[in-house]
Short mmCIF file of N, CA and C in Angstrom, two decimals:
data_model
loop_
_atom_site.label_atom_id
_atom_site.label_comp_id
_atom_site.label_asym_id
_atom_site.label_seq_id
_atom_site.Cartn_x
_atom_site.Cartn_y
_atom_site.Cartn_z
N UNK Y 185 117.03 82.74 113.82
CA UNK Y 185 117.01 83.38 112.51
C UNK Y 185 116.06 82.60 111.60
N UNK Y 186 115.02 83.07 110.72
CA UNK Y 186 114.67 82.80 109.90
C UNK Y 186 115.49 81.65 108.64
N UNK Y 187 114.82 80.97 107.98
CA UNK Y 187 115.43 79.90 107.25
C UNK Y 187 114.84 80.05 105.93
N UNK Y 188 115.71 79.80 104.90
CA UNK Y 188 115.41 79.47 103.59
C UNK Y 188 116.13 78.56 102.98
N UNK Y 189 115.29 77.67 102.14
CA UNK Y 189 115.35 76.94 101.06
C UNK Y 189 116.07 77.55 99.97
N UNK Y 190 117.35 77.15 99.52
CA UNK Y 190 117.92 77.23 98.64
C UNK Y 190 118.07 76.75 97.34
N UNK Y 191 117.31 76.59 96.31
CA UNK Y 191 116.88 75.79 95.45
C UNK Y 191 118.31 75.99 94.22
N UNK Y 192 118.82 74.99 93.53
CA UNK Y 192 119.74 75.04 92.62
C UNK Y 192 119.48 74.79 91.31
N UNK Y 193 118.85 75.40 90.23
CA UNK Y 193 118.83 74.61 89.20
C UNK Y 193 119.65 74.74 88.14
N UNK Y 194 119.90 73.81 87.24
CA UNK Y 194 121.26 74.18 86.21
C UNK Y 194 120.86 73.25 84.68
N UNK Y 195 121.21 73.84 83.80
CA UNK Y 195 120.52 73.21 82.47
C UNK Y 195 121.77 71.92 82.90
N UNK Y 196 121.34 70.48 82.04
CA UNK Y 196 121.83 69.36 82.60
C UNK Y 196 122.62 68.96 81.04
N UNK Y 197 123.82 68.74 81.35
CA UNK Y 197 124.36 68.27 80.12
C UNK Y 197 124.81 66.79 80.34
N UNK Y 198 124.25 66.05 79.23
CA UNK Y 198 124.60 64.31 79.82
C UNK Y 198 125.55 64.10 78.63
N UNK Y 199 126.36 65.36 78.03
CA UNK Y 199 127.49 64.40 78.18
C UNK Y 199 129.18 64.75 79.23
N UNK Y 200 128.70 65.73 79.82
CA UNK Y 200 129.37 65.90 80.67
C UNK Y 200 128.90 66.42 82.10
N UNK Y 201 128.32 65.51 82.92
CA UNK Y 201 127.71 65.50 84.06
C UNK Y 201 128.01 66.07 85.13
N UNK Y 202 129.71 65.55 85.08
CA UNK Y 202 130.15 66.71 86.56
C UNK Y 202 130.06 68.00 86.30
N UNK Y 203 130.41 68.58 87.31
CA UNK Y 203 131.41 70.05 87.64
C UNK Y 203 132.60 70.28 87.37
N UNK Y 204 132.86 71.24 86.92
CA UNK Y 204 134.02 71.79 86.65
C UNK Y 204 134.72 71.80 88.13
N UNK Y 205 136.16 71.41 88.28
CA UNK Y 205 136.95 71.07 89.62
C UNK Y 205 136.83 72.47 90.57
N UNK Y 206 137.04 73.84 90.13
CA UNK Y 206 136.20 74.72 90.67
C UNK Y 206 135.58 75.18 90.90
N UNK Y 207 134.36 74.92 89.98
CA UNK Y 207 133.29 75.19 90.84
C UNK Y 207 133.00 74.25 92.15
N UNK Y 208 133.11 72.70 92.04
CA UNK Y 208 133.26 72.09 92.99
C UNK Y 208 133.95 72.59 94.44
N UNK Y 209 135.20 73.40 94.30
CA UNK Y 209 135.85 73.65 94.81
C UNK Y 209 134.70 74.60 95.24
N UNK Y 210 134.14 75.65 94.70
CA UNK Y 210 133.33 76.46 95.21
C UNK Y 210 132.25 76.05 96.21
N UNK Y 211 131.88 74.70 95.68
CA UNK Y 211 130.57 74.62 96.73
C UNK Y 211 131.19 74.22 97.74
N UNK Y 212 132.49 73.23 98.06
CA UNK Y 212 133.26 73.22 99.01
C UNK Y 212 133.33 73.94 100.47
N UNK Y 213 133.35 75.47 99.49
CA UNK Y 213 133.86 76.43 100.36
C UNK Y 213 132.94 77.64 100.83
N UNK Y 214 131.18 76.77 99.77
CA UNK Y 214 130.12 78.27 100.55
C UNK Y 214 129.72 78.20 102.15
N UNK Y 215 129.88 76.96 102.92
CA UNK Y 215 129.39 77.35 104.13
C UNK Y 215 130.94 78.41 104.58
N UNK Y 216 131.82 78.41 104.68
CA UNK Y 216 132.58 79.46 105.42
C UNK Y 216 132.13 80.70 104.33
N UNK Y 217 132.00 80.79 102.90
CA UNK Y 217 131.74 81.99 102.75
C UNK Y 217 130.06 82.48 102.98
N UNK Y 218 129.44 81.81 103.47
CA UNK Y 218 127.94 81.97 103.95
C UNK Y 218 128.18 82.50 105.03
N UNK Y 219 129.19 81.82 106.12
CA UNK Y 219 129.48 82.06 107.72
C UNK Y 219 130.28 83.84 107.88
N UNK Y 220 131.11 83.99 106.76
CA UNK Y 220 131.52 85.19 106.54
C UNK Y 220 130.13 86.49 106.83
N UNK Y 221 129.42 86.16 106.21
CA UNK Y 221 128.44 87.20 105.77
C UNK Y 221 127.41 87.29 106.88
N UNK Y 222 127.53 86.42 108.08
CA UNK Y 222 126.82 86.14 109.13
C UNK Y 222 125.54 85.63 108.79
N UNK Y 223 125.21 84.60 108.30
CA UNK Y 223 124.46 83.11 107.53
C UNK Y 223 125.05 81.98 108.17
N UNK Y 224 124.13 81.27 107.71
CA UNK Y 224 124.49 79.72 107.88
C UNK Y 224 124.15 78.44 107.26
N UNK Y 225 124.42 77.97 107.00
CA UNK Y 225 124.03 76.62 106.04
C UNK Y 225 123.46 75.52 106.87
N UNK Y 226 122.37 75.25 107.50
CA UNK Y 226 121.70 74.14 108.00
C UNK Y 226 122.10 72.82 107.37
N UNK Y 227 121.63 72.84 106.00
CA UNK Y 227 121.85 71.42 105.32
C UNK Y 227 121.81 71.22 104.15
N UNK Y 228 122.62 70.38 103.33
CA UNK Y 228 122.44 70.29 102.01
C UNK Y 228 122.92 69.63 101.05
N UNK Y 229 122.36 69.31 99.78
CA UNK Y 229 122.74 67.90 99.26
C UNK Y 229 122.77 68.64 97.54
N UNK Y 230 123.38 67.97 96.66
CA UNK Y 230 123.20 67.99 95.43
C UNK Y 230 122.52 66.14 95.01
N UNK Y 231 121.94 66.82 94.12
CA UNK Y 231 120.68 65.72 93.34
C UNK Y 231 121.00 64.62 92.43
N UNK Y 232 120.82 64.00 92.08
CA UNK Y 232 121.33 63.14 90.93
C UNK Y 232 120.61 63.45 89.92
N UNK Y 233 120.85 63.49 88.87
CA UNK Y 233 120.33 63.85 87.45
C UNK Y 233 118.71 63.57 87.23
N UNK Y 234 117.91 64.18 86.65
CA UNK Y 234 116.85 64.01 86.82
C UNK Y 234 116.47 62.97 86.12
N UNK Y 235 116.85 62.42 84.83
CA UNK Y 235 116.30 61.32 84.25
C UNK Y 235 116.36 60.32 85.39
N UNK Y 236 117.03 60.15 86.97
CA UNK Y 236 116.51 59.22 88.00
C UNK Y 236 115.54 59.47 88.23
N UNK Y 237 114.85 60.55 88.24
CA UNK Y 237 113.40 60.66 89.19
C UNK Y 237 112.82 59.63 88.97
N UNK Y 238 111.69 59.66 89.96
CA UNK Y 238 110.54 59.29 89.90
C UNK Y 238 109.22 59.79 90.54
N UNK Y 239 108.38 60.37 89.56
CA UNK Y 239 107.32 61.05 89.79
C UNK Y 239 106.05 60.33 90.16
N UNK Y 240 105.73 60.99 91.23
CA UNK Y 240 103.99 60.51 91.92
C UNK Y 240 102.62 61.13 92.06
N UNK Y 241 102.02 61.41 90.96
CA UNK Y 241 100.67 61.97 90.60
C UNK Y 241 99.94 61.07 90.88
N UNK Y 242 98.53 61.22 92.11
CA UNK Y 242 97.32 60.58 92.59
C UNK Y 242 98.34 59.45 92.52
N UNK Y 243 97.81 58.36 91.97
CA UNK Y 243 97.97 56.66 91.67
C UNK Y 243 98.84 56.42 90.57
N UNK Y 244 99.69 57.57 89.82
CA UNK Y 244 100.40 57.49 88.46
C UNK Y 244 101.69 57.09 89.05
N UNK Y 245 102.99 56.59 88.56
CA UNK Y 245 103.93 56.70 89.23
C UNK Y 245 104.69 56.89 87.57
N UNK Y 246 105.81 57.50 87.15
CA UNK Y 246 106.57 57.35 86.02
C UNK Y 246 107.73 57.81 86.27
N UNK Y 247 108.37 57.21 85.72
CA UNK Y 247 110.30 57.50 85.41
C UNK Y 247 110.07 58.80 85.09
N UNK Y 248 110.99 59.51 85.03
CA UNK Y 248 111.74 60.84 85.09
C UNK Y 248 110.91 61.88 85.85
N UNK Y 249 111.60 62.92 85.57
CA UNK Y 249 110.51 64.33 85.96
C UNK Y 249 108.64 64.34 85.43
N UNK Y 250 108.21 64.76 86.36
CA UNK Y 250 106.63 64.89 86.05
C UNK Y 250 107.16 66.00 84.94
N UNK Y 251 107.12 67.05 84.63
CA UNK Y 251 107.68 67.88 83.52
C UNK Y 251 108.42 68.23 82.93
N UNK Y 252 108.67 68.71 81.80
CA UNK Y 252 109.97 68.56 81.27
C UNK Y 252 110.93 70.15 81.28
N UNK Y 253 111.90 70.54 81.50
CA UNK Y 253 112.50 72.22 81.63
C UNK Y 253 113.67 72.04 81.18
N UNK Y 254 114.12 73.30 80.43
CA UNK Y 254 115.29 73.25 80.57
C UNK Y 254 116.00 73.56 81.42
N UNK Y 255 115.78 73.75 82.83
CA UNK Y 255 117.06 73.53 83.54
C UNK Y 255 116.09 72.76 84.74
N UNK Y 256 116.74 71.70 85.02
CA UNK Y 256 116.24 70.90 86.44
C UNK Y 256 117.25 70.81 87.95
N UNK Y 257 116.18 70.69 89.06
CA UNK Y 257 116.71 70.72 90.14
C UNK Y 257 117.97 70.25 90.51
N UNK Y 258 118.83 70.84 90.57
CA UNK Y 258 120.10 70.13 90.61
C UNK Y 258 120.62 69.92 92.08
N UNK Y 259 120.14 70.60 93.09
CA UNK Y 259 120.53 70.65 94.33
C UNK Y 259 119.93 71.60 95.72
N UNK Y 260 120.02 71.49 96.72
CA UNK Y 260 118.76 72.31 97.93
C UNK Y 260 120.07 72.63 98.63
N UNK Y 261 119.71 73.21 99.51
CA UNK Y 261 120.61 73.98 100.63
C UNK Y 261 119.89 74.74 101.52
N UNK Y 262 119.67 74.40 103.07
CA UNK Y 262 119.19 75.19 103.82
C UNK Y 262 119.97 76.53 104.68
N UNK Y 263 119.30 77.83 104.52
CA UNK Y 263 120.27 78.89 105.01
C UNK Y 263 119.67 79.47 106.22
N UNK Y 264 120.12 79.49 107.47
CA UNK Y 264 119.39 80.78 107.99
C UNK Y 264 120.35 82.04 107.50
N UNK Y 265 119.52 83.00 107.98
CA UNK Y 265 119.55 84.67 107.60
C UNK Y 265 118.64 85.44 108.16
N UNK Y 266 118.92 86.96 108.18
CA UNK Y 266 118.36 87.66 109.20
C UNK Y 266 116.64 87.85 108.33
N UNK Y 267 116.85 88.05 107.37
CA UNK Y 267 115.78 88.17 106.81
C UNK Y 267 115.72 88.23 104.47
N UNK Y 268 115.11 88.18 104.35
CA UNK Y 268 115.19 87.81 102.65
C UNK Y 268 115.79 88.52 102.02
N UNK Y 269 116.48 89.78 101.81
CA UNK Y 269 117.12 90.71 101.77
C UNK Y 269 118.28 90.28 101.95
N UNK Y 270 119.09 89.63 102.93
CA UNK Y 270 120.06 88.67 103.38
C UNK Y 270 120.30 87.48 103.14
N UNK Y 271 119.16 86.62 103.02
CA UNK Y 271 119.03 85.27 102.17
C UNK Y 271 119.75 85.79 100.43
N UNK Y 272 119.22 86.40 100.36
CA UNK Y 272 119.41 86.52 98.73
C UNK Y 272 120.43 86.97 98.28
N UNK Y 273 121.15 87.75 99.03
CA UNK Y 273 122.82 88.20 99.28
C UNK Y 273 123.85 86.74 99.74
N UNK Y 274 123.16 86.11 100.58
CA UNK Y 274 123.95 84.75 100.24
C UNK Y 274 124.33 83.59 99.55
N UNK Y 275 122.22 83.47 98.73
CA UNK Y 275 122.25 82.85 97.52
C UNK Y 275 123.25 83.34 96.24
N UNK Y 276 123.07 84.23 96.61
CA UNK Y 276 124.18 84.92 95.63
C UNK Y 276 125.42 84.67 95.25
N UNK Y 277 126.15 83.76 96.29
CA UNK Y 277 127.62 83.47 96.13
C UNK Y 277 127.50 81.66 95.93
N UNK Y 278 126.30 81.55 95.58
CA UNK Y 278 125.70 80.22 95.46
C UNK Y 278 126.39 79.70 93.64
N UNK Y 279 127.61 79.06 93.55
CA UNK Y 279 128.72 78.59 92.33
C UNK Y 279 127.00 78.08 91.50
N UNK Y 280 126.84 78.63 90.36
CA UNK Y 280 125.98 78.12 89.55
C UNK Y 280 126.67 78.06 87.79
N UNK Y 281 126.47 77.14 87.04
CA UNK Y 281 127.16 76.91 85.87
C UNK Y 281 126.14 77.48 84.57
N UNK Y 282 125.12 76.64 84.65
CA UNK Y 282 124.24 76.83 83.56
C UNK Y 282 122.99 77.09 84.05
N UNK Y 283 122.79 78.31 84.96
CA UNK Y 283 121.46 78.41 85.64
C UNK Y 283 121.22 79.43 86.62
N UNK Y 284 120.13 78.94 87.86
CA UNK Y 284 120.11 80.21 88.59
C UNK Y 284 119.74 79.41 90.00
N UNK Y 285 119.60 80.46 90.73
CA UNK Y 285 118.54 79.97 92.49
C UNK Y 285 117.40 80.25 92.17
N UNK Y 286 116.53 79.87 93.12
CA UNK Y 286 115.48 80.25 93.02
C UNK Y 286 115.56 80.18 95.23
N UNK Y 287 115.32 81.11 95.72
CA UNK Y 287 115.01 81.30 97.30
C UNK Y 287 113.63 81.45 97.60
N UNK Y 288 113.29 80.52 98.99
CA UNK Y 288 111.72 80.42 99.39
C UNK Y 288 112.24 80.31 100.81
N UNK Y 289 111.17 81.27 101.60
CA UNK Y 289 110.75 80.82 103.15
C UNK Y 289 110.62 79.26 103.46
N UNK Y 290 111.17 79.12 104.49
CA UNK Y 290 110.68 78.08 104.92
C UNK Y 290 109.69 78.05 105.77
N UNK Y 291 108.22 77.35 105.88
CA UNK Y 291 107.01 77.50 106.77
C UNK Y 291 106.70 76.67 107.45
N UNK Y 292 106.77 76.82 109.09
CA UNK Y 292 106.06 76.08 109.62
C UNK Y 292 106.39 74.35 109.78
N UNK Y 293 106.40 73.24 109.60
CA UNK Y 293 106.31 72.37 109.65
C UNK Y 293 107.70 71.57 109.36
N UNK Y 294 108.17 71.37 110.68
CA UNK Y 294 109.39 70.90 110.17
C UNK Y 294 109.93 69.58 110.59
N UNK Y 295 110.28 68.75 110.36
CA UNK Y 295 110.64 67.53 110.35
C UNK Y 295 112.13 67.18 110.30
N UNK Y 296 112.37 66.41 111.56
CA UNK Y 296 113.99 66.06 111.52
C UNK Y 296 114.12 64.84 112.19
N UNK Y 297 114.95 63.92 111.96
CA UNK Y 297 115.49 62.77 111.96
C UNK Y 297 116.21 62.74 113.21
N UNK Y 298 115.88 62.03 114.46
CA UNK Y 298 116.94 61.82 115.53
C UNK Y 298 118.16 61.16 115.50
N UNK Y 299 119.94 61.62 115.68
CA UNK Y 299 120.51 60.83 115.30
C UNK Y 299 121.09 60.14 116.67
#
């Protein structure tokens, strides 16, 4: 099956950083409701706040995000699905607070870690 990139972004509030205990609970529980819909969740992580970044332009290196948005990357998730039409029906049940997905193909070149 085809694979997509699940992109998470959510406006960032620093003074209250976590998740709400259900939505947590939600992300908990999207690979069985991904697996429901005949999907799958390859892999996936939530981000640490962006004021950690660190950005790398040519020879520049600087603290935070290279740009500034109101809502930043908050987390990735890899899905297969039959095709984008289906990706986007799964992003869909993707627990978001202050924000949205954004879904991309994945192309070509892939890289994985032997464990």
């Amino acid at each position: 099956m085809p694979q997509y990139a699940v992109l998470i972004f959510e406006r960032e509030n620093r003074e209250n950083a976590e998740l709400p205990p259900a939505v947590l609970r939600a992300h908990e529980q999207l690979p069985e409701r991904i697996a429901e819909q005949g999907g799958r969740i390859v892999a996936g992580m939530a981000l640490e706040a962006s004021d950690t970044a660190t950005a790398l332009r040519d020879d520049v290196i600087t603290d935070g995000p290279f740009i500034e948005t109101k809502e930043a990357l908050a987390g990735v998730f890899v899905i297969e699905a039959r095709d984008l039409d289906h990706a986007l029906a799964l992003a869909r049940l993707t627990p978001v607070v202050n924000g949205g997905v954004e879904v991309r193909p994945l192309a070509g070149l892939q890289i994985m870690e032997d464990n």
